CSV table of C-alpha atoms and ligand atoms in Angstrom, one decimal:
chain,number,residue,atom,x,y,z
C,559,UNK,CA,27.6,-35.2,9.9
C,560,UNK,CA,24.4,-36.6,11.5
C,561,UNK,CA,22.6,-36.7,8.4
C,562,UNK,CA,20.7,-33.6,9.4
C,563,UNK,CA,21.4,-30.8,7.2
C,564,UNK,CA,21.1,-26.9,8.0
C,565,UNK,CA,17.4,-26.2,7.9
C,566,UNK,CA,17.7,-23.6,4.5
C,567,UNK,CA,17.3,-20.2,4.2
C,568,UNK,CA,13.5,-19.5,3.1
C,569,UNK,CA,13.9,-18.6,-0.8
C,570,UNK,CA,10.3,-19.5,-2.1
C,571,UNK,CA,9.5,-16.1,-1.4
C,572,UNK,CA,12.6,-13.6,-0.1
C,573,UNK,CA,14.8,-12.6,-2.9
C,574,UNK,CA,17.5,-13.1,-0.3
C,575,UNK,CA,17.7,-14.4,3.4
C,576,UNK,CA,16.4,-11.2,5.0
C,577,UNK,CA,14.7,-11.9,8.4
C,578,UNK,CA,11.1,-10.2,9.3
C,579,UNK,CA,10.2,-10.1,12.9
C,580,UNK,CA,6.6,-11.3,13.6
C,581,UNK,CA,4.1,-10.3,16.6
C,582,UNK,CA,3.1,-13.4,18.1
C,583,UNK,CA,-0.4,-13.2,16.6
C,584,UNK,CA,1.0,-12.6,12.9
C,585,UNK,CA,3.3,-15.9,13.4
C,586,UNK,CA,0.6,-18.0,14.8
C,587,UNK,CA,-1.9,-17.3,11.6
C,588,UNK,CA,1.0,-17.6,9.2
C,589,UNK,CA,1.7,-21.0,10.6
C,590,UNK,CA,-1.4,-22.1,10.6
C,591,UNK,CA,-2.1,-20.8,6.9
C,592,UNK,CA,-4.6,-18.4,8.0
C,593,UNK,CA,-5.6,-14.9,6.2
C,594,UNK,CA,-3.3,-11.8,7.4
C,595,UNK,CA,-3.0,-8.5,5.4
C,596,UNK,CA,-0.3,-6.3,5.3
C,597,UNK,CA,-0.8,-2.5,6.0
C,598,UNK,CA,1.9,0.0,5.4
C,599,UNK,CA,3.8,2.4,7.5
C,600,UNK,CA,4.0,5.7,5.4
C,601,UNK,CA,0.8,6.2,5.2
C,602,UNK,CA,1.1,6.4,8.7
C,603,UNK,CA,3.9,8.4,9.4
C,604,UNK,CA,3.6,10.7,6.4
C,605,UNK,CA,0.2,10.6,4.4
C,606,UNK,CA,-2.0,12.1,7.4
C,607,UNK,CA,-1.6,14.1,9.7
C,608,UNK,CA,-2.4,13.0,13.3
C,609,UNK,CA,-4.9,11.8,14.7
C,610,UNK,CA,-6.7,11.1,12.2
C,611,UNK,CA,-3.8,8.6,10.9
C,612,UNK,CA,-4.3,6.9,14.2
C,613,UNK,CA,-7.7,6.9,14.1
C,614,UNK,CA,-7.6,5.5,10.2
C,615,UNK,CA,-5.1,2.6,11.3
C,616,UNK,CA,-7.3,1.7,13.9
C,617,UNK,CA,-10.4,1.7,12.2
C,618,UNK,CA,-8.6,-0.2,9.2
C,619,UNK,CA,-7.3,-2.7,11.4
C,620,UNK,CA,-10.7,-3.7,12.8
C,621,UNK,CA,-12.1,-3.8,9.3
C,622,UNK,CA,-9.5,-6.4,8.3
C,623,UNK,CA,-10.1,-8.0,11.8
C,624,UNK,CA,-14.2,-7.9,10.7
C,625,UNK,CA,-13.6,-9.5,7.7
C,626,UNK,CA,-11.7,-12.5,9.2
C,627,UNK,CA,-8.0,-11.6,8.8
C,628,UNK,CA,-5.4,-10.7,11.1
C,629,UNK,CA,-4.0,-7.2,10.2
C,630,UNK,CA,0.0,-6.4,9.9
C,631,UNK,CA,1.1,-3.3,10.1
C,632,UNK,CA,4.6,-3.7,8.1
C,633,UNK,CA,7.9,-0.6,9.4
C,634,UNK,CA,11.5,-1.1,10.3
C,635,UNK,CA,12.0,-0.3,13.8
C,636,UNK,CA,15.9,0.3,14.6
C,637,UNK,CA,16.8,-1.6,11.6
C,638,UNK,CA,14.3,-4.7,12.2
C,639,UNK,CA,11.6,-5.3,9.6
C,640,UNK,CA,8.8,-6.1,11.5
C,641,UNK,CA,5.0,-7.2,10.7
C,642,UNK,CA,2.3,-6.7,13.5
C,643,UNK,CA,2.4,-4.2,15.8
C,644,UNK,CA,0.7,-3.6,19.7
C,645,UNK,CA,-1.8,-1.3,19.9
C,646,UNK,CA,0.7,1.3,22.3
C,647,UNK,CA,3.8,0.9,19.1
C,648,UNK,CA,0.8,1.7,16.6
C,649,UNK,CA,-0.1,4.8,18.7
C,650,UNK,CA,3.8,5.8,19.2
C,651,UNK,CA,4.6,5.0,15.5
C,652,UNK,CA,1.5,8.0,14.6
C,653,UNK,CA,2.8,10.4,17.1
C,654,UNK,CA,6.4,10.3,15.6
C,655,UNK,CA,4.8,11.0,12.2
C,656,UNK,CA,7.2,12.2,9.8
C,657,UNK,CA,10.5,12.2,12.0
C,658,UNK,CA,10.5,8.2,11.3
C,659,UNK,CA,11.5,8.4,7.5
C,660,UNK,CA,10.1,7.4,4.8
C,661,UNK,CA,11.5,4.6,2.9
C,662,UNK,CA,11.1,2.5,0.1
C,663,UNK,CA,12.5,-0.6,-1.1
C,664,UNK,CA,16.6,0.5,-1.7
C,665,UNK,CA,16.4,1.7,2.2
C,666,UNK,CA,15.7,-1.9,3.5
C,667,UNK,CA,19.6,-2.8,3.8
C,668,UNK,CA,20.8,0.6,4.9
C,669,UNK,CA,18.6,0.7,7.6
C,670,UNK,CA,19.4,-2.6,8.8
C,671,UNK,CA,22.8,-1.6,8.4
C,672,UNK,CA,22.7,1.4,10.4
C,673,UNK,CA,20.0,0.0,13.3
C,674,UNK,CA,17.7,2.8,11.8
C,675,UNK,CA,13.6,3.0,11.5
C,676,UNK,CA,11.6,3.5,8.8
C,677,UNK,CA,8.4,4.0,7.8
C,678,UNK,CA,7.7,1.8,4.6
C,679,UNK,CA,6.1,2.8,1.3
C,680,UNK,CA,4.3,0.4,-0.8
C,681,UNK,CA,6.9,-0.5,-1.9
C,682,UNK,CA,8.9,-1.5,0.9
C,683,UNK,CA,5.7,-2.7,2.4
C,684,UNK,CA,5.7,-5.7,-0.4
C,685,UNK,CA,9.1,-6.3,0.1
C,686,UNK,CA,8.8,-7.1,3.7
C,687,UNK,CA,5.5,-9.0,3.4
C,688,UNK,CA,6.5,-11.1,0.6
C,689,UNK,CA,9.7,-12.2,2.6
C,690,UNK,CA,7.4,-13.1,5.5
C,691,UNK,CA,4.7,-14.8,3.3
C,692,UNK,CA,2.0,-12.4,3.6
C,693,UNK,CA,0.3,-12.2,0.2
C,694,UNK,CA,-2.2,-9.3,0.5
C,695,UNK,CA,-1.7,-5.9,1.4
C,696,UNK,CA,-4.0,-3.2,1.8
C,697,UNK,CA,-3.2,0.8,1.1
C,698,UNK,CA,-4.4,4.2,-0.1
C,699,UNK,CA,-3.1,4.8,-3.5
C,700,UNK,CA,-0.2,3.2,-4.6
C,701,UNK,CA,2.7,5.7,-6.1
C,702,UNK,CA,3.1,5.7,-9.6
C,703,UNK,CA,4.2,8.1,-12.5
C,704,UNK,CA,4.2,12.0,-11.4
C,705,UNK,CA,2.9,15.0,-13.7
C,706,UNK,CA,5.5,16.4,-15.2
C,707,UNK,CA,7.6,12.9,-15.7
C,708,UNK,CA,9.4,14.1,-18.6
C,709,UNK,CA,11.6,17.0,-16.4
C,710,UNK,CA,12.0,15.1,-13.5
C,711,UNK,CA,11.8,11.9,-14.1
C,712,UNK,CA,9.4,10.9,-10.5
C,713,UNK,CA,8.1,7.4,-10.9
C,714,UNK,CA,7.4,5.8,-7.6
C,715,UNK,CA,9.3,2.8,-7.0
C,716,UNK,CA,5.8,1.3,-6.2
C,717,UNK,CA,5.3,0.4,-9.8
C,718,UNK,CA,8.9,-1.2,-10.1
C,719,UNK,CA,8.1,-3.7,-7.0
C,720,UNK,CA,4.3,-4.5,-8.0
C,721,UNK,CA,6.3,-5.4,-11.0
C,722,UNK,CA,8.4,-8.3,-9.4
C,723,UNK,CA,7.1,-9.0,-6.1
C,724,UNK,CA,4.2,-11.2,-6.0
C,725,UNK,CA,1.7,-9.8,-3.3
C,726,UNK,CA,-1.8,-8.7,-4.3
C,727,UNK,CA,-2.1,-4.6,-3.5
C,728,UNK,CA,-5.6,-3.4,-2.8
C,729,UNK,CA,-5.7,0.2,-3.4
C,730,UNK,CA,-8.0,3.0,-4.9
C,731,UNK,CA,-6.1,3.5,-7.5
C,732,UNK,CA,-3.2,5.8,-7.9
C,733,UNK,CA,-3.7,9.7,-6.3
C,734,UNK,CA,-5.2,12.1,-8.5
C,735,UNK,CA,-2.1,14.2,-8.2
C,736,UNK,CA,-0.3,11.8,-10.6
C,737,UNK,CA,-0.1,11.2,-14.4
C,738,UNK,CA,-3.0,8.5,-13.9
C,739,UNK,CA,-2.8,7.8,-18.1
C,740,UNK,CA,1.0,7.4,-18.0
C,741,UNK,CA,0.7,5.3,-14.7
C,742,UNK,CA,-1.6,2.9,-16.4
C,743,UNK,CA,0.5,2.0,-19.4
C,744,UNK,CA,3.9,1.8,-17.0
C,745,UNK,CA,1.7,-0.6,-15.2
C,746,UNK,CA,1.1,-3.0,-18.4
C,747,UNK,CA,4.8,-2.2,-19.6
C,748,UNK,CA,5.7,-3.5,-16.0
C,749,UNK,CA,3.5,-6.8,-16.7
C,750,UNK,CA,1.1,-6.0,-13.4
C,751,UNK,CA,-2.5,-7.3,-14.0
C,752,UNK,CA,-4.8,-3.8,-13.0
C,753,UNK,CA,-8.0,-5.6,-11.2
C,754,UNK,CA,-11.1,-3.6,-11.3
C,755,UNK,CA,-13.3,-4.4,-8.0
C,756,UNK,CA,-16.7,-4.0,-9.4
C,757,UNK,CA,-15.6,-1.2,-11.8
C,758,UNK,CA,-14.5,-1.2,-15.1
C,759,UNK,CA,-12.8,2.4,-14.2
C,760,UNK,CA,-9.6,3.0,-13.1
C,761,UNK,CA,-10.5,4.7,-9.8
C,762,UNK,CA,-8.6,8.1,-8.4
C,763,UNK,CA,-8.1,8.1,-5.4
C,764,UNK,CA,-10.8,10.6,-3.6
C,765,UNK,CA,-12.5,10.4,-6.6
C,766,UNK,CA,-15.0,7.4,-7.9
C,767,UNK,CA,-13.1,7.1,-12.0
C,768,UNK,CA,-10.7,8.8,-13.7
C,769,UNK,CA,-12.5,7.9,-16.6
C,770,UNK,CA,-9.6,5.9,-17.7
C,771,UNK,CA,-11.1,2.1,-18.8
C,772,UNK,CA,-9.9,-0.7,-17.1
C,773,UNK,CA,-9.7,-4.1,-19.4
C,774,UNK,CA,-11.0,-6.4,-16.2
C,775,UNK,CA,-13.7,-6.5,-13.5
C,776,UNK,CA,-13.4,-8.4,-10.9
C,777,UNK,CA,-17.3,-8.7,-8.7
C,778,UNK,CA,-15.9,-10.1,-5.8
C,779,UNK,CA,-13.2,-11.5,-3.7
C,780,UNK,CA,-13.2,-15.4,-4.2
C,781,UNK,CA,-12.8,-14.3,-8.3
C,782,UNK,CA,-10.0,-11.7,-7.5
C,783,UNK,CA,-8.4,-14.7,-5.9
C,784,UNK,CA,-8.9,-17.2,-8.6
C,785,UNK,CA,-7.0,-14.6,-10.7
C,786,UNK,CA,-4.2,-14.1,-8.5
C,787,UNK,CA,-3.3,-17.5,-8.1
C,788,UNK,CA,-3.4,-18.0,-12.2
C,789,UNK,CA,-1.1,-14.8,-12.4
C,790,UNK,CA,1.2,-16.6,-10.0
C,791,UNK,CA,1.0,-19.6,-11.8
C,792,UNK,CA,3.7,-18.1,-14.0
C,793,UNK,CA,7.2,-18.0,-13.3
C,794,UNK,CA,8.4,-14.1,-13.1
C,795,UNK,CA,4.8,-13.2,-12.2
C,796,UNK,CA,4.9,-10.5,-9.9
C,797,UNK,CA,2.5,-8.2,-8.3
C,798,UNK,CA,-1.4,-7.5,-9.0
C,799,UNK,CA,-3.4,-4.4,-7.9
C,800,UNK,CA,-6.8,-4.9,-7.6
C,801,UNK,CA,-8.2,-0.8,-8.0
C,802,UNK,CA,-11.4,-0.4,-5.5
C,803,UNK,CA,-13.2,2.8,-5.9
C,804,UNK,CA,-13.8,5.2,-2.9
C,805,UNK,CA,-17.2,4.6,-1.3
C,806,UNK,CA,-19.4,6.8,-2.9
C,807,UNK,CA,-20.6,8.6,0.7
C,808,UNK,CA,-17.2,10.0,0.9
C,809,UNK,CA,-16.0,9.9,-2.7
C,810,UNK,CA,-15.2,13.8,-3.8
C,811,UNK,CA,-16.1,14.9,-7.3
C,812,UNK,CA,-13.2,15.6,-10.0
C,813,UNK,CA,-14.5,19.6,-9.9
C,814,UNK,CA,-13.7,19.6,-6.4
C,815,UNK,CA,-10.5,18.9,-6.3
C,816,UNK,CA,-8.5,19.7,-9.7
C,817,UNK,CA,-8.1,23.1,-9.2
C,818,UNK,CA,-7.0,22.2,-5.3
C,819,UNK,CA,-4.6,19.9,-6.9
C,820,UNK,CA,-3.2,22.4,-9.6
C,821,UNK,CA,-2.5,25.1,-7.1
C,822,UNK,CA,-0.7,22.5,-4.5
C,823,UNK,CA,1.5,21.3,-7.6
C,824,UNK,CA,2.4,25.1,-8.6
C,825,UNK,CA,3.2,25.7,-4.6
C,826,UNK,CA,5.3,22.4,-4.5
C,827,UNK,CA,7.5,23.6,-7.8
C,828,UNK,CA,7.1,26.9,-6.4
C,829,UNK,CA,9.0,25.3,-3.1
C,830,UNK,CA,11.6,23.1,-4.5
C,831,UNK,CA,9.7,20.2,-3.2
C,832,UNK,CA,11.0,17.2,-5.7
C,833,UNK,CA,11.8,13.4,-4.8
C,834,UNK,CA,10.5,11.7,-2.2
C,835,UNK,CA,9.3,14.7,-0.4
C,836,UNK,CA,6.6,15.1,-2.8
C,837,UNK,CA,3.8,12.9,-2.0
C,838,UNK,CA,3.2,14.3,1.5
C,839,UNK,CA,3.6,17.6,0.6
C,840,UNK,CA,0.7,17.4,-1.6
C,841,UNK,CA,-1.2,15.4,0.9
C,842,UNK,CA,-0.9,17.8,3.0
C,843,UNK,CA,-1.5,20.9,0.9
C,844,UNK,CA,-4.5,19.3,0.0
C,845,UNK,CA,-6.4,18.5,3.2
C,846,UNK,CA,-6.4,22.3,3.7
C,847,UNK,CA,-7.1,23.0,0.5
C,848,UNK,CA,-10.3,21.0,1.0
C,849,UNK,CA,-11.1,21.9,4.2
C,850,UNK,CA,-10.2,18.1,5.3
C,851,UNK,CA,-12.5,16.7,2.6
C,852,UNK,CA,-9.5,14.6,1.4
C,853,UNK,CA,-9.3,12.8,5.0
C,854,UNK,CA,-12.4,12.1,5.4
C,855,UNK,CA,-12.3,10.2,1.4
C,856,UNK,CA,-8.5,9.1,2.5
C,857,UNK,CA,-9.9,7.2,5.6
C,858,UNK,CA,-13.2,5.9,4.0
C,859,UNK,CA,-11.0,4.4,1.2
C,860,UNK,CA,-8.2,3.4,3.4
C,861,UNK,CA,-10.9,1.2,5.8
C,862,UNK,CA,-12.9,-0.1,2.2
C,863,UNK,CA,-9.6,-1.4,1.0
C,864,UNK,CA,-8.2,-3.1,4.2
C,865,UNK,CA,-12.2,-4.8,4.3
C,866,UNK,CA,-11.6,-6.2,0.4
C,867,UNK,CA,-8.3,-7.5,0.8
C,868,UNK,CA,-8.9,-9.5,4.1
C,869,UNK,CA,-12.1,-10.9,1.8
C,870,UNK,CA,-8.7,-11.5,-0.7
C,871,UNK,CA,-6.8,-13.1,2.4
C,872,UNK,CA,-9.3,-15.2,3.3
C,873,UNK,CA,-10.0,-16.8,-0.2
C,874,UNK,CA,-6.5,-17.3,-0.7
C,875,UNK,CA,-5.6,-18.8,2.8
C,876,UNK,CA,-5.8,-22.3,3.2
C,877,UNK,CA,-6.3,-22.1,7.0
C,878,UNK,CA,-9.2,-19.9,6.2
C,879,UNK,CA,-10.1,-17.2,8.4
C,880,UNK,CA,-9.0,-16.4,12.0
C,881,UNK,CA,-10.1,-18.1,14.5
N,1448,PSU,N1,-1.3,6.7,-0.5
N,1448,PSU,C1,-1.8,7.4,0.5
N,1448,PSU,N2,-1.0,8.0,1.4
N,1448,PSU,C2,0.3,7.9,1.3
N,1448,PSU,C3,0.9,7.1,0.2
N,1448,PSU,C4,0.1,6.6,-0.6
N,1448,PSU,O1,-3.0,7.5,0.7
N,1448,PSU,O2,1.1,8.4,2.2
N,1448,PSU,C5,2.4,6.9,0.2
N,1448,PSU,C6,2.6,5.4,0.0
N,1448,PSU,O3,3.4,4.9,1.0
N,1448,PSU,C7,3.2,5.3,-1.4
N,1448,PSU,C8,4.0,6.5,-1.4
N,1448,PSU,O4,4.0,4.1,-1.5
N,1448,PSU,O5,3.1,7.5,-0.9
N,1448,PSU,C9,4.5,6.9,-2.7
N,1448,PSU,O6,5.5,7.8,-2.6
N,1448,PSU,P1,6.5,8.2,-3.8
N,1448,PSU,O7,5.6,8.9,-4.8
N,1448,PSU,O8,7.5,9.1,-3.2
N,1448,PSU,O9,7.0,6.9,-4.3
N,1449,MN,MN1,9.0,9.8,-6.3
């Protein structure tokens, strides 16, 4: 024995000793404390078709890059959890689309395990950022509990990990295809503090409210973070979603699309679409329902989030912003 023991396994923030491989960028601002927010992988892969999911990464990337953060796009690539991605394994990851699959937090070790890729949920997406120390993540909608719970028993595994995995999830809600009432009180059973930025609504996705009342309002980003770092004051605090509404230039009203939305759910029973499968089946469905009005709201949403949470990032980094 020198006296020197074996540098230990990082705990503070991995449940267990997995490894996260970091671009060189992503390392450097970690290191030096600075803001990065995560961005996920399915929504990628599986929540739009491409381009346009291209062309949405991009443009969310140079949002968080605008707002002084240094963007993470978070996927297993042949068993590797990795953060930060070039430009040319962005591009290759949107033209595989869905033959990467999709996979939430219990696919982490069997992927590993098996050298596989993945394209990571929210869910998986927090895992993996936690464990590398990113703190903010920015996404669509997050999954929550389906329509029609009681028969099949769909609630995304999203709600379970905001519920012990403390990262702060900017999203616009929860999609409008859900059970947005039942997804609300799972997420105060679950303990996860709902933020409202600048609304006292719970937003839906495409649409503005779902006129379901939110209990807090947050008006801006250095207050959002003053929470957050409360919340993780306690011990067993997990996640917090901080719920910004689609911009209003893109938002779609709740006429426009609940019919859309009925019909794709009767096709998807109709199909035998159940699990995992569901989410971008409806997607899907509904972009042509819509006539692509539900891209156009999914990429204006998708580029407001990643521009509040690297406004999150930065308050909460104490590096500051990028350099
Ligand atoms: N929001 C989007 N597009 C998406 C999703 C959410 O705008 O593709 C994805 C997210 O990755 C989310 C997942 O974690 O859908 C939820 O899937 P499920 O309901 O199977 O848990
Ligand atoms: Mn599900």
């Amino acid at each position: 024995m020198n006296g020197e023991s074996e540098p230990k396994p990082k705990t503070e923030s991995a449940r267990g000793n997995a490894r996260v491989a970091l671009s060189a960028e992503v390392e450097r601002a970690l290191h030096e404390g600075r803001a990065v927010v995560a961005l996920e992988s399915t929504i990628l892969c599986h929540g739009l078709p491409f381009p346009a999911n291209l062309e949405t990464h991009r443009a969310a990337e140079e949002a968080v890059r605008r707002a002084g953060a240094v963007p993470a796009l978070v996927a297993v690539v042949d068993g590797v959890p990795r953060a930060g991605f070039s430009p040319a394994e962005v591009e290759s990851l949107a033209r595989a689309g869905r033959s990467v699959r999709k996979a939430t937090t219990r696919d982490l070790g069997l992927l590993a395990a098996r050298r596989e890729s993945g394209a990571t949920t929210v869910a998986a997406t927090m895992a993996i950022a936690s464990a590398a120390g990113i703190r903010v993540f920015a996404t669509g909608g997050i999954g929550g509990v389906h329509r029609g719970v009681s028969e099949t028993f769909d609630v995304s595994a999203d709600l379970l990990e905001l519920s012990r995995t403390r990262v702060a999830v900017v999203a616009s809600g929860a999609k409008a295809v859900l059970d947005l009432p039942k997804t609300l009180e799972a997420l105060e059973t679950l303990g996860v503090p709902v933020l409202g930025f600048g609304t006292f609504e719970f937003p839906a996705f495409w649409i503005r409210g779902s006129g379901l009342p939110l209990e807090v309002c947050c008006d801006d980003a250095d207050e959002v973070a003053r929470v957050v770092l409360a919340h993780w004051s306690w011990p067993g605090a997990g996640g917090v979603l901080v719920a910004n509404p689609v911009p209003s230039e893109a938002a779609l009203e709740r006429q426009d699309v609940e019919e859309a939305i009925e019909r794709s759910l009767a096709a998807a029973r109709e199909a035998g679409i159940a699990g995992k499968a569901v989410t971008p089946y409806l997607l899907a469905r509904l972009a042509e329902e819509t006539g692509g009005r539900t891209l156009a709201a999914n990429r204006a949403l998708v580029v407001s989030n990643a521009t509040v949470a690297a406004k999150i990032a930065v308050a909460l980094a104490p590096g500051g912003a990028r350099r």
